[in-house]
Coordinates of C-alpha atoms in Angstrom, one line a residue:
K742 CA 22.8 1.3 -21.3
Y743 CA 21.9 -0.4 -17.9
K744 CA 22.1 -4.5 -19.0
E745 CA 23.9 -5.8 -16.0
V746 CA 21.8 -4.1 -13.7
F747 CA 18.8 -5.3 -16.0
D748 CA 20.2 -9.2 -15.6
F749 CA 20.5 -8.8 -11.4
Y750 CA 17.2 -7.9 -11.4
E751 CA 15.7 -10.1 -13.3
E752 CA 17.7 -12.6 -11.7
L753 CA 16.8 -11.4 -7.9
N754 CA 13.3 -11.3 -9.2
N755 CA 13.3 -14.9 -10.1
F756 CA 15.0 -15.9 -7.2
L757 CA 12.4 -14.2 -5.0
H758 CA 9.3 -15.9 -6.6
K759 CA 10.9 -18.9 -6.5
I760 CA 11.2 -18.7 -2.3
K761 CA 7.5 -17.5 -2.0
F762 CA 6.5 -21.5 -2.8
K763 CA 8.9 -22.6 -0.2
I764 CA 7.6 -20.8 3.0
D765 CA 4.9 -22.5 5.0
V766 CA 1.9 -20.8 6.5
K767 CA -0.2 -22.0 8.8
N768 CA -4.0 -21.1 8.7
D769 CA -4.1 -20.0 12.5
D770 CA -1.3 -17.9 12.0
F771 CA -2.4 -14.0 10.9
Q772 CA 0.8 -13.0 11.9
R773 CA 3.3 -15.1 8.9
G774 CA 0.6 -14.7 6.8
T775 CA 0.3 -11.2 6.6
I776 CA 4.3 -11.0 6.1
I777 CA 3.7 -13.0 3.3
G778 CA 1.4 -11.3 2.1
L779 CA 2.9 -8.2 2.6
F780 CA 6.0 -9.8 0.8
C781 CA 3.7 -11.2 -2.6
K782 CA 2.3 -7.6 -2.9
S783 CA 6.2 -6.0 -2.8
L784 CA 7.1 -8.5 -5.6
T785 CA 4.1 -7.2 -7.3
T786 CA 5.6 -3.4 -6.9
F787 CA 8.3 -4.7 -7.6
Q788 CA 8.3 -6.0 -10.9
A789 CA 6.0 -2.5 -11.5
I790 CA 9.0 -0.2 -11.1
Y791 CA 11.1 -2.6 -13.4
I792 CA 8.7 -2.6 -16.4
L793 CA 7.7 1.2 -15.9
F794 CA 12.0 1.7 -15.7
K795 CA 12.4 -0.3 -18.9
H796 CA 9.7 1.5 -20.9
Y797 CA 11.4 4.7 -19.9
L798 CA 8.5 5.2 -17.6
C799 CA 11.4 5.9 -15.2
N800 CA 9.7 9.0 -13.2
N801 CA 6.5 6.3 -12.1
A802 CA 8.9 4.0 -11.3
E803 CA 10.9 6.2 -9.1
N804 CA 7.6 6.7 -7.3
L805 CA 6.8 3.2 -6.9
C806 CA 10.1 3.2 -4.8
R807 CA 8.2 5.2 -2.5
I808 CA 5.6 2.4 -1.8
L809 CA 8.5 -0.5 -2.0
F810 CA 9.6 1.1 1.0
E811 CA 6.1 0.9 3.0
E812 CA 5.6 -2.3 2.1
M813 CA 9.2 -3.1 3.5
I814 CA 8.6 -1.5 6.7
N815 CA 5.3 -3.3 7.3
I816 CA 7.0 -6.4 6.7
A817 CA 9.4 -5.7 9.3
Y818 CA 7.3 -4.2 11.4
C819 CA 4.9 -7.0 11.7
S820 CA 8.0 -9.2 11.9
L821 CA 8.3 -7.9 15.9
S822 CA 6.0 -9.7 17.1
K823 CA 2.1 -10.5 17.2
D824 CA 1.1 -7.6 18.9
E825 CA 3.0 -5.8 16.3
A826 CA 1.2 -7.7 13.6
R827 CA -2.0 -6.7 15.0
R828 CA -1.3 -3.0 15.3
Y829 CA -0.9 -3.3 11.5
L830 CA -3.4 -4.7 10.8
S831 CA -5.8 -2.3 13.0
L832 CA -5.1 0.2 10.6
Q833 CA -7.7 -1.1 8.4
V834 CA -10.6 -0.7 10.9
I835 CA -9.3 2.9 11.9
N836 CA -9.3 3.6 8.2
K837 CA -13.2 2.6 8.0
L838 CA -14.0 4.2 10.9
K839 CA -12.6 7.3 9.5
L840 CA -15.2 6.6 6.4
I841 CA -18.2 6.0 8.3
N842 CA -17.8 9.4 10.3
I843 CA -16.7 11.4 7.0
V844 CA -19.5 10.3 5.7
N845 CA -21.6 10.8 8.7
E846 CA -21.1 13.9 9.4
E847 CA -23.9 16.7 8.5
K848 CA -21.3 19.7 7.3
N849 CA -19.7 16.8 4.5
R850 CA -23.2 16.0 3.2
K851 CA -22.7 19.3 0.9
C852 CA -19.8 17.8 -0.5
L853 CA -20.9 14.2 -1.1
I854 CA -23.5 13.2 -4.0
K855 CA -26.9 13.2 -3.4
N856 CA -28.2 10.5 -0.6
Y857 CA -25.0 9.3 -0.7
K858 CA -25.1 9.5 3.7
E859 CA -28.5 7.3 3.1
T860 CA -27.5 5.1 0.8
F861 CA -24.3 4.2 2.2
F862 CA -26.0 3.4 5.9
K863 CA -29.2 1.8 4.1
D864 CA -27.9 -1.9 5.2
K865 CA -25.9 -0.9 9.0
S866 CA -26.7 2.3 10.7
Y867 CA -23.9 4.2 11.5
N868 CA -24.3 3.6 15.3
E869 CA -24.0 -0.1 14.3
W870 CA -21.1 0.0 11.8
K871 CA -19.2 2.1 14.7
N872 CA -19.8 0.0 17.9
E873 CA -18.8 -3.2 15.6
L874 CA -15.4 -1.7 14.4
I875 CA -14.7 -0.7 17.9
N876 CA -15.2 -3.7 19.4
Y877 CA -13.4 -5.5 17.0
L878 CA -10.6 -3.3 17.6
H879 CA -10.7 -4.0 21.4
S880 CA -10.7 -7.6 20.7
L881 CA -7.3 -7.2 19.1
G882 CA -5.8 -6.5 23.0
V883 CA -3.2 -4.4 21.4
K884 CA -1.5 -1.7 24.1
G885 CA -1.6 1.9 23.1
L886 CA -4.2 1.0 20.3
F887 CA -6.8 4.0 22.2
N888 CA -6.1 7.2 23.8
K889 CA -7.3 8.5 26.9
K890 CA -10.4 9.6 25.5
G891 CA -11.1 6.0 24.2
N892 CA -10.9 6.7 20.7
P893 CA -8.3 4.6 18.6
I894 CA -5.3 5.8 17.3
T895 CA -3.4 5.3 14.3
I896 CA 0.6 4.1 14.6
N897 CA 2.8 6.3 12.2
L898 CA 5.1 5.5 9.5
E899 CA 7.5 7.1 11.1
E900 CA 6.8 5.5 14.9
R901 CA 7.0 2.2 13.3
I902 CA 10.8 2.5 11.5
K903 CA 11.3 3.5 15.1
K904 CA 9.9 0.1 16.4
V905 CA 11.9 -1.2 13.9
N906 CA 15.3 0.4 15.3
S907 CA 17.5 -0.1 12.0
K908 CA 19.7 2.5 11.3
V909 CA 19.9 1.8 7.2
I910 CA 16.3 1.8 7.0
M911 CA 16.0 5.4 9.3
H912 CA 18.5 6.5 6.2
L913 CA 16.8 5.4 3.8
Y914 CA 13.6 7.0 5.4
L915 CA 15.6 10.5 6.2
I916 CA 16.7 11.0 2.1
F917 CA 15.8 8.4 0.0
Y918 CA 12.0 8.0 1.1
R919 CA 11.9 12.1 1.4
I920 CA 13.8 12.5 -2.3
V921 CA 11.4 10.0 -3.9
S922 CA 8.2 11.9 -1.8
T923 CA 8.4 14.7 -4.3
G924 CA 7.1 13.1 -7.2
V925 CA 4.3 11.2 -5.4
H926 CA 3.1 14.4 -4.1
S927 CA 3.6 16.4 -7.5
S928 CA 5.5 19.0 -5.6
P929 CA 7.0 22.1 -7.1
E930 CA 10.8 20.7 -7.7
I931 CA 9.3 18.0 -9.8
L932 CA 8.4 20.4 -12.6
E933 CA 11.9 20.9 -13.5
R934 CA 12.1 18.2 -15.4
Y935 CA 9.1 19.1 -17.5
L936 CA 9.6 23.2 -17.7
I937 CA 13.2 23.9 -18.8
S938 CA 14.1 27.7 -17.6
D939 CA 16.8 30.3 -19.4
E940 CA 18.7 32.4 -16.9
N941 CA 15.6 34.8 -16.3
D942 CA 13.8 32.2 -15.5
L943 CA 11.9 32.1 -17.9
I944 CA 10.6 29.1 -20.2
R945 CA 12.8 28.4 -22.9
E946 CA 11.3 25.0 -23.5
I947 CA 8.9 22.4 -22.2
H948 CA 9.6 18.5 -22.3
W949 CA 7.6 15.6 -22.0
G950 CA 8.6 11.7 -22.7
P951 CA 11.7 9.9 -22.2
K952 CA 13.3 13.6 -22.3
A953 CA 11.4 14.8 -19.1
E954 CA 12.2 11.5 -17.3
N955 CA 15.0 11.2 -14.3
T956 CA 16.8 7.8 -16.1
E957 CA 19.1 8.0 -13.5
I958 CA 19.6 4.2 -12.6
T959 CA 19.2 4.7 -8.6
P960 CA 15.7 3.6 -8.1
L961 CA 16.2 0.2 -9.4
F962 CA 19.2 0.0 -6.8
A963 CA 17.1 0.8 -4.6
A964 CA 14.2 -1.0 -5.1
I965 CA 16.9 -3.9 -5.2
H966 CA 18.0 -3.2 -1.6
F967 CA 14.8 -2.8 -0.2
M968 CA 13.5 -6.4 -1.5
I969 CA 17.1 -8.0 0.0
I970 CA 16.1 -6.3 3.3
I971 CA 13.0 -8.4 2.8
S972 CA 14.3 -11.1 1.8
E973 CA 16.3 -10.6 5.6
Y974 CA 13.5 -10.5 7.7
L975 CA 11.9 -13.5 5.9
S976 CA 15.1 -15.6 6.5
N977 CA 14.7 -14.7 10.2
H978 CA 10.8 -14.8 10.7
F979 CA 11.3 -18.3 8.2
G980 CA 14.2 -19.9 7.9
I981 CA 13.8 -19.0 4.3
P982 CA 15.4 -17.7 1.8
E983 CA 19.2 -18.9 3.2
K984 CA 21.8 -16.1 4.6
K985 CA 24.3 -17.7 1.9
D986 CA 21.3 -16.8 -1.1
I987 CA 21.2 -13.2 0.6
E988 CA 24.9 -12.3 1.0
H989 CA 25.7 -13.4 -2.7
F990 CA 23.1 -11.1 -4.3
F991 CA 24.1 -8.4 -1.5
E992 CA 27.8 -8.4 -2.5
K993 CA 26.3 -8.5 -6.1
M994 CA 24.6 -5.3 -5.5
K995 CA 27.2 -3.4 -3.6
K996 CA 29.6 -4.2 -6.4
L997 CA 27.3 -3.1 -9.0
G998 CA 26.3 0.0 -7.0
R999 CA 29.8 1.4 -6.4
K1000 CA 30.1 1.2 -10.1
Y1001 CA 26.6 3.0 -10.7
N1002 CA 27.1 5.5 -7.6
Y1003 CA 24.4 4.2 -5.6
F1004 CA 24.5 5.5 -2.1
L1005 CA 25.9 2.0 -0.5
E1006 CA 28.2 3.6 2.2
E1007 CA 28.6 1.5 5.3
I1008 CA 26.0 2.8 7.5

């Protein structure tokens, strides 16, 4: 049914895997390294979406589109400047801080397995962990990383999207991202695929397997769209891939997208 879309997906995937070997990353350039690391991760997600969809695990393929969208945002955000790349990398350290605070708080002890706190801080005390992580964050020299109380603050996804300042990406966030999030969070709406009700809202039938899957092709087009946008940021930052290649894939996506009703109106 979707052979021409599958063929196009494979064509783009093969092209992207070839260009990853052409991008040069210097050992001392953490910004470029971060972008390439995110790009390699996005390639894995892109492949996983395709494999799941082809094997009728379409709902899970749709869920992975949310992850690919976030990878696209992080690439775009880190492309802005070295400071933004540092701010992105700081998220890992802040998450570690949150973790050690959770383990250290006495009120959480009853929720953790026996002696977990003692084991967790066996090699390094809470204060040693905290000071080490806070000092590292200060060493980044990133403006706005700490609040007035001196506590580090994260930059959430929506703030990163606003920084990227792309109307196309904001549109995808406001519409598509929120749609696919229903499955990720197991929101009640997703149950409509599994529980079929009659006119009295009584369960008439239960679906599972392929019958419960959303086999609409939209997730594949969205994934293709995200990878083409990623390619644009790579081209702007590294000069690879060439603009003519991006244009080729974008025009092909638009042609197929119109045929299969993927929302591709000019934004």
